[in-house]
mmCIF file of C-alpha atoms in Angstrom:
data_model
loop_
_atom_site.group_PDB
_atom_site.id
_atom_site.type_symbol
_atom_site.label_atom_id
_atom_site.label_comp_id
_atom_site.label_asym_id
_atom_site.label_seq_id
_atom_site.Cartn_x
_atom_site.Cartn_y
_atom_site.Cartn_z
ATOM 1 C CA UNK A 280 -179.729 -8.970 34.056
ATOM 2 C CA UNK A 281 -177.759 -12.102 33.569
ATOM 3 C CA UNK A 282 -175.666 -12.653 30.484
ATOM 4 C CA UNK A 283 -175.738 -15.990 28.764
ATOM 5 C CA UNK A 284 -172.605 -16.990 26.980
ATOM 6 C CA UNK A 285 -172.555 -19.605 24.288
ATOM 7 C CA UNK A 286 -169.490 -21.538 23.295
ATOM 8 C CA UNK A 287 -169.790 -22.917 19.794
ATOM 9 C CA UNK A 288 -167.853 -25.977 18.805
ATOM 10 C CA UNK A 289 -168.131 -27.452 15.325
ATOM 11 C CA UNK A 290 -171.005 -25.115 14.432
ATOM 12 C CA UNK A 291 -173.246 -26.214 17.336
ATOM 13 C CA UNK A 292 -174.223 -24.607 20.649
ATOM 14 C CA UNK A 293 -172.784 -27.144 23.074
ATOM 15 C CA UNK A 294 -172.051 -25.115 26.221
ATOM 16 C CA UNK A 295 -174.240 -22.413 27.744
ATOM 17 C CA UNK A 296 -173.117 -20.587 30.881
ATOM 18 C CA UNK A 297 -175.133 -18.129 32.901
ATOM 19 C CA UNK A 298 -172.723 -16.210 35.204
ATOM 20 C CA UNK A 299 -175.650 -14.840 37.206
ATOM 21 C CA UNK A 300 -176.736 -18.355 38.158
ATOM 22 C CA UNK A 301 -173.549 -20.313 38.342
ATOM 23 C CA UNK A 302 -171.251 -17.522 39.474
ATOM 24 C CA UNK A 303 -168.848 -18.196 36.649
ATOM 25 C CA UNK A 304 -167.148 -15.928 34.175
ATOM 26 C CA UNK A 305 -166.558 -16.096 30.459
ATOM 27 C CA UNK A 306 -163.102 -17.609 31.023
ATOM 28 C CA UNK A 307 -164.699 -20.483 32.933
ATOM 29 C CA UNK A 308 -167.070 -21.420 30.123
ATOM 30 C CA UNK A 309 -165.163 -24.567 29.245
ATOM 31 C CA UNK A 310 -164.612 -25.667 32.842
ATOM 32 C CA UNK A 311 -167.939 -25.189 34.630
ATOM 33 C CA UNK A 312 -170.719 -27.749 33.963
ATOM 34 C CA UNK A 313 -173.338 -26.093 31.829
ATOM 35 C CA UNK A 314 -176.868 -26.661 30.661
ATOM 36 C CA UNK A 315 -177.949 -26.396 27.027
ATOM 37 C CA UNK A 316 -180.566 -23.760 26.357
ATOM 38 C CA UNK A 317 -182.713 -24.781 23.347
ATOM 39 C CA UNK A 318 -183.683 -21.191 22.524
ATOM 40 C CA UNK A 319 -180.044 -20.322 21.838
ATOM 41 C CA UNK A 320 -179.637 -22.906 19.088
ATOM 42 C CA UNK A 321 -181.344 -20.530 16.668
ATOM 43 C CA UNK A 322 -178.710 -17.824 17.112
ATOM 44 C CA UNK A 323 -176.878 -16.981 13.859
ATOM 45 C CA UNK A 324 -173.256 -18.049 13.496
ATOM 46 C CA UNK A 325 -170.819 -15.094 13.536
ATOM 47 C CA UNK A 326 -169.092 -14.381 10.189
ATOM 48 C CA UNK A 327 -165.652 -15.095 11.641
ATOM 49 C CA UNK A 328 -166.809 -18.504 12.846
ATOM 50 C CA UNK A 329 -168.392 -19.249 9.471
ATOM 51 C CA UNK A 330 -165.055 -18.603 7.783
ATOM 52 C CA UNK A 331 -163.240 -20.818 10.271
ATOM 53 C CA UNK A 332 -165.692 -23.646 9.780
ATOM 54 C CA UNK A 333 -165.437 -23.299 6.015
ATOM 55 C CA UNK A 334 -161.623 -23.481 6.002
ATOM 56 C CA UNK A 335 -161.215 -26.204 8.594
ATOM 57 C CA UNK A 336 -159.473 -29.457 7.744
ATOM 58 C CA UNK A 337 -162.122 -32.151 7.138
ATOM 59 C CA UNK A 338 -159.689 -34.898 8.175
ATOM 60 C CA UNK A 339 -159.597 -33.598 11.727
ATOM 61 C CA UNK A 340 -163.360 -33.518 12.233
ATOM 62 C CA UNK A 341 -165.937 -36.270 12.621
ATOM 63 C CA UNK A 342 -167.741 -34.920 9.542
ATOM 64 C CA UNK A 343 -165.171 -36.709 7.359
ATOM 65 C CA UNK A 344 -166.857 -40.013 8.145
ATOM 66 C CA UNK A 345 -170.193 -38.529 7.153
ATOM 67 C CA UNK A 346 -168.706 -37.278 3.869
ATOM 68 C CA UNK A 347 -167.292 -40.717 3.124
ATOM 69 C CA UNK A 348 -170.676 -42.245 3.795
ATOM 70 C CA UNK A 349 -172.385 -39.799 1.456
ATOM 71 C CA UNK A 350 -169.770 -40.492 -1.232
ATOM 72 C CA UNK A 351 -170.236 -44.249 -0.934
ATOM 73 C CA UNK A 352 -173.994 -43.786 -1.028
ATOM 74 C CA UNK A 353 -173.662 -41.768 -4.236
ATOM 75 C CA UNK A 354 -171.626 -44.501 -5.956
ATOM 76 C CA UNK A 355 -174.088 -47.174 -4.839
ATOM 77 C CA UNK A 356 -176.969 -45.147 -6.236
ATOM 78 C CA UNK A 357 -175.119 -44.616 -9.513
ATOM 79 C CA UNK A 358 -174.357 -48.321 -9.915
ATOM 80 C CA UNK A 359 -178.094 -48.938 -10.054
ATOM 81 C CA UNK A 360 -178.283 -47.102 -13.378
ATOM 82 C CA UNK A 361 -174.921 -47.609 -15.116
ATOM 83 C CA UNK A 362 -175.401 -51.321 -15.823
ATOM 84 C CA UNK A 363 -178.673 -51.285 -17.720
ATOM 85 C CA UNK A 364 -178.359 -49.742 -21.161
ATOM 86 C CA UNK A 365 -182.052 -48.850 -21.297
ATOM 87 C CA UNK A 366 -182.236 -47.514 -17.727
ATOM 88 C CA UNK A 367 -182.268 -43.757 -17.301
ATOM 89 C CA UNK A 368 -180.832 -42.149 -14.180
ATOM 90 C CA UNK A 369 -182.944 -39.647 -12.207
ATOM 91 C CA UNK A 370 -181.106 -36.908 -14.136
ATOM 92 C CA UNK A 371 -182.137 -38.450 -17.455
ATOM 93 C CA UNK A 372 -178.675 -39.836 -18.324
ATOM 94 C CA UNK A 373 -177.653 -43.124 -19.923
ATOM 95 C CA UNK A 374 -174.295 -43.929 -18.370
ATOM 96 C CA UNK A 375 -173.423 -46.725 -20.807
ATOM 97 C CA UNK A 376 -173.773 -44.331 -23.739
ATOM 98 C CA UNK A 377 -171.621 -41.765 -21.941
ATOM 99 C CA UNK A 378 -168.960 -44.392 -21.239
ATOM 100 C CA UNK A 379 -168.763 -45.278 -24.943
ATOM 101 C CA UNK A 380 -168.378 -41.608 -25.863
ATOM 102 C CA UNK A 381 -165.574 -41.210 -23.331
ATOM 103 C CA UNK A 382 -163.775 -44.224 -24.839
ATOM 104 C CA UNK A 383 -163.937 -42.541 -28.241
ATOM 105 C CA UNK A 384 -162.561 -39.275 -26.842
ATOM 106 C CA UNK A 385 -159.566 -41.133 -25.412
ATOM 107 C CA UNK A 386 -158.778 -42.660 -28.807
ATOM 108 C CA UNK A 387 -156.346 -41.455 -31.449
ATOM 109 C CA UNK A 388 -157.042 -38.493 -33.693
ATOM 110 C CA UNK A 389 -158.275 -39.437 -37.175
ATOM 111 C CA UNK A 390 -158.700 -37.132 -40.171
ATOM 112 C CA UNK A 391 -159.947 -37.580 -43.720
ATOM 113 C CA UNK A 392 -159.481 -35.437 -46.828
ATOM 114 C CA UNK A 393 -161.546 -35.907 -49.990
ATOM 115 C CA UNK A 394 -160.114 -34.643 -53.284
ATOM 116 C CA UNK A 395 -161.134 -34.944 -56.908
ATOM 117 C CA UNK A 396 -158.608 -37.745 -57.368
ATOM 118 C CA UNK A 397 -159.361 -39.773 -54.244
ATOM 119 C CA UNK A 398 -159.541 -39.806 -50.457
ATOM 120 C CA UNK A 399 -156.746 -39.517 -47.890
ATOM 121 C CA UNK A 400 -157.017 -40.948 -44.361
ATOM 122 C CA UNK A 401 -154.623 -40.212 -41.526
ATOM 123 C CA UNK A 402 -154.582 -41.513 -37.948
ATOM 124 C CA UNK A 403 -152.295 -40.799 -35.022
ATOM 125 C CA UNK A 404 -150.420 -43.941 -34.030
ATOM 126 C CA UNK A 405 -149.718 -44.189 -30.306
ATOM 127 C CA UNK A 406 -147.228 -46.648 -28.855
ATOM 128 C CA UNK A 407 -147.946 -46.691 -25.130
ATOM 129 C CA UNK A 408 -145.465 -49.440 -24.208
ATOM 130 C CA UNK A 409 -141.980 -50.492 -25.276
ATOM 131 C CA UNK A 410 -143.249 -54.086 -25.389
ATOM 132 C CA UNK A 411 -145.741 -53.180 -28.119
ATOM 133 C CA UNK A 412 -144.724 -53.862 -31.708
ATOM 134 C CA UNK A 413 -145.266 -50.707 -33.735
ATOM 135 C CA UNK A 414 -146.239 -52.553 -36.908
ATOM 136 C CA UNK A 415 -149.061 -54.350 -35.070
ATOM 137 C CA UNK A 416 -150.921 -51.096 -34.385
ATOM 138 C CA UNK A 417 -153.355 -50.752 -37.292
ATOM 139 C CA UNK A 418 -155.724 -47.804 -37.299
ATOM 140 C CA UNK A 419 -156.500 -47.755 -41.050
ATOM 141 C CA UNK A 420 -158.004 -50.921 -42.523
ATOM 142 C CA UNK A 421 -159.527 -52.035 -45.808
ATOM 143 C CA UNK A 422 -163.172 -53.060 -46.004
ATOM 144 C CA UNK A 423 -163.197 -53.717 -49.742
ATOM 145 C CA UNK A 424 -161.006 -52.786 -52.688
ATOM 146 C CA UNK A 425 -162.786 -49.456 -53.006
ATOM 147 C CA UNK A 426 -163.637 -48.770 -49.320
ATOM 148 C CA UNK A 427 -161.407 -48.164 -46.311
ATOM 149 C CA UNK A 428 -161.845 -46.715 -42.845
ATOM 150 C CA UNK A 429 -159.929 -45.142 -39.980
ATOM 151 C CA UNK A 430 -160.774 -45.967 -36.374
ATOM 152 C CA UNK A 431 -160.594 -44.205 -33.035
ATOM 153 C CA UNK A 432 -161.511 -45.856 -29.748
ATOM 154 C CA UNK A 433 -161.622 -49.491 -28.672
ATOM 155 C CA UNK A 434 -159.969 -51.677 -31.308
ATOM 156 C CA UNK A 435 -161.888 -54.788 -30.260
ATOM 157 C CA UNK A 436 -165.178 -53.036 -31.023
ATOM 158 C CA UNK A 437 -163.752 -51.750 -34.300
ATOM 159 C CA UNK A 438 -162.892 -55.276 -35.457
ATOM 160 C CA UNK A 439 -166.484 -56.406 -34.956
ATOM 161 C CA UNK A 440 -167.862 -53.514 -36.976
ATOM 162 C CA UNK A 441 -165.280 -53.862 -39.756
ATOM 163 C CA UNK A 442 -165.916 -57.587 -40.062
ATOM 164 C CA UNK A 443 -169.631 -56.890 -40.382
ATOM 165 C CA UNK A 444 -168.960 -54.300 -43.108
ATOM 166 C CA UNK A 445 -166.774 -56.751 -45.027
ATOM 167 C CA UNK A 446 -169.481 -59.411 -44.962
ATOM 168 C CA UNK A 447 -172.095 -56.933 -46.173
ATOM 169 C CA UNK A 448 -169.842 -55.788 -48.996
ATOM 170 C CA UNK A 449 -169.129 -59.333 -50.187
ATOM 171 C CA UNK A 450 -172.785 -60.355 -49.963
ATOM 172 C CA UNK A 451 -173.826 -57.354 -52.034
ATOM 173 C CA UNK A 452 -171.204 -58.100 -54.686
ATOM 174 C CA UNK A 453 -172.233 -61.765 -54.826
ATOM 175 C CA UNK A 454 -175.985 -61.099 -55.040
ATOM 176 C CA UNK A 455 -176.033 -58.078 -57.353
ATOM 177 C CA UNK A 456 -172.711 -58.381 -59.213
ATOM 178 C CA UNK A 457 -171.762 -54.812 -58.360
ATOM 179 C CA UNK A 458 -169.687 -53.019 -55.775
ATOM 180 C CA UNK A 459 -171.310 -51.779 -52.602
ATOM 181 C CA UNK A 460 -171.667 -48.019 -52.425
ATOM 182 C CA UNK A 461 -169.847 -46.163 -49.676
ATOM 183 C CA UNK A 462 -173.101 -44.759 -48.314
ATOM 184 C CA UNK A 463 -174.670 -48.231 -48.176
ATOM 185 C CA UNK A 464 -171.623 -49.585 -46.346
ATOM 186 C CA UNK A 465 -171.877 -46.784 -43.804
ATOM 187 C CA UNK A 466 -175.580 -47.491 -43.323
ATOM 188 C CA UNK A 467 -174.888 -51.181 -42.685
ATOM 189 C CA UNK A 468 -172.366 -50.279 -39.975
ATOM 190 C CA UNK A 469 -174.809 -47.827 -38.385
ATOM 191 C CA UNK A 470 -177.490 -50.516 -38.279
ATOM 192 C CA UNK A 471 -175.096 -52.771 -36.384
ATOM 193 C CA UNK A 472 -174.100 -49.983 -33.993
ATOM 194 C CA UNK A 473 -177.730 -49.532 -32.951
ATOM 195 C CA UNK A 474 -178.303 -53.211 -32.206
ATOM 196 C CA UNK A 475 -177.395 -53.203 -28.532
ATOM 197 C CA UNK A 476 -179.386 -53.675 -25.376
ATOM 198 C CA UNK A 477 -182.633 -55.598 -25.603
ATOM 199 C CA UNK A 478 -182.886 -55.438 -29.420
ATOM 200 C CA UNK A 479 -185.784 -54.445 -31.626
ATOM 201 C CA UNK A 480 -188.889 -56.551 -32.162
ATOM 202 C CA UNK A 481 -188.027 -59.611 -34.214
ATOM 203 C CA UNK A 482 -184.293 -58.882 -34.048
ATOM 204 C CA UNK A 483 -181.694 -60.338 -31.760
ATOM 205 C CA UNK A 484 -179.376 -57.944 -29.971
ATOM 206 C CA UNK A 485 -175.708 -58.252 -30.887
ATOM 207 C CA UNK A 486 -174.055 -56.269 -28.092
ATOM 208 C CA UNK A 487 -175.003 -55.726 -24.471
ATOM 209 C CA UNK A 488 -173.530 -52.209 -24.608
ATOM 210 C CA UNK A 489 -172.837 -49.517 -27.227
ATOM 211 C CA UNK A 490 -169.676 -49.740 -29.325
ATOM 212 C CA UNK A 491 -166.905 -47.583 -27.915
ATOM 213 C CA UNK A 492 -165.374 -46.732 -31.284
ATOM 214 C CA UNK A 493 -165.816 -44.187 -34.077
ATOM 215 C CA UNK A 494 -165.127 -45.083 -37.723
ATOM 216 C CA UNK A 495 -164.232 -42.653 -40.491
ATOM 217 C CA UNK A 496 -165.283 -44.416 -43.700
ATOM 218 C CA UNK A 497 -163.980 -43.349 -47.106
ATOM 219 C CA UNK A 498 -164.136 -44.841 -50.576
ATOM 220 C CA UNK A 499 -164.637 -44.408 -54.295
ATOM 221 C CA UNK A 500 -167.798 -45.420 -56.169
ATOM 222 C CA UNK A 501 -169.876 -44.217 -59.131
ATOM 223 C CA UNK A 502 -170.536 -40.968 -57.269
ATOM 224 C CA UNK A 503 -166.813 -40.302 -56.983
ATOM 225 C CA UNK A 504 -164.648 -40.003 -53.858
ATOM 226 C CA UNK A 505 -166.592 -39.762 -50.623
#
């Protein structure tokens, strides 16, 4: 009986040598012209070869180009869903919402403590550059005389929300001759935060994306500190 030897390179059966037909030996497998036998392609890969293929350097193999192509294809497919705020990915994700949450996580730490005498707000102040004036970094702002808030996330988004809260507070005081409650101020800010994307029926959208900021609102009204 003849013995067929298979030389595997890169996980494929590329050389097949039959010593009984070609008169060669196993040491001549790489030198003698061979013919591929299709039936041998189904042979299982030895465990030692599986380990070698698993630990090989991808930079030295042609599969690196294939991996780069697959990576680029993945980013192209993702870009189809991360621009539209109302477009779900095949996995059911809204990338714009996730991006806003990541911006909040990268922000400063803010804490609030409510006591019987009032409310205390504290925010970590980060100075990331020597060219940045420390006094210009404001993370605690006043909405009205009885309401304040601490912010964490994108300051540009925070300014838009705070300005909206100030307008709502002044309009309420002008129309009803009373101070705006802290809960009502928070509700007005939440209504603005949800007005992104295409907008509701009869309402114009304010932002093309979600706000990347979190506000910790505190104040004192007829219900006490909150």
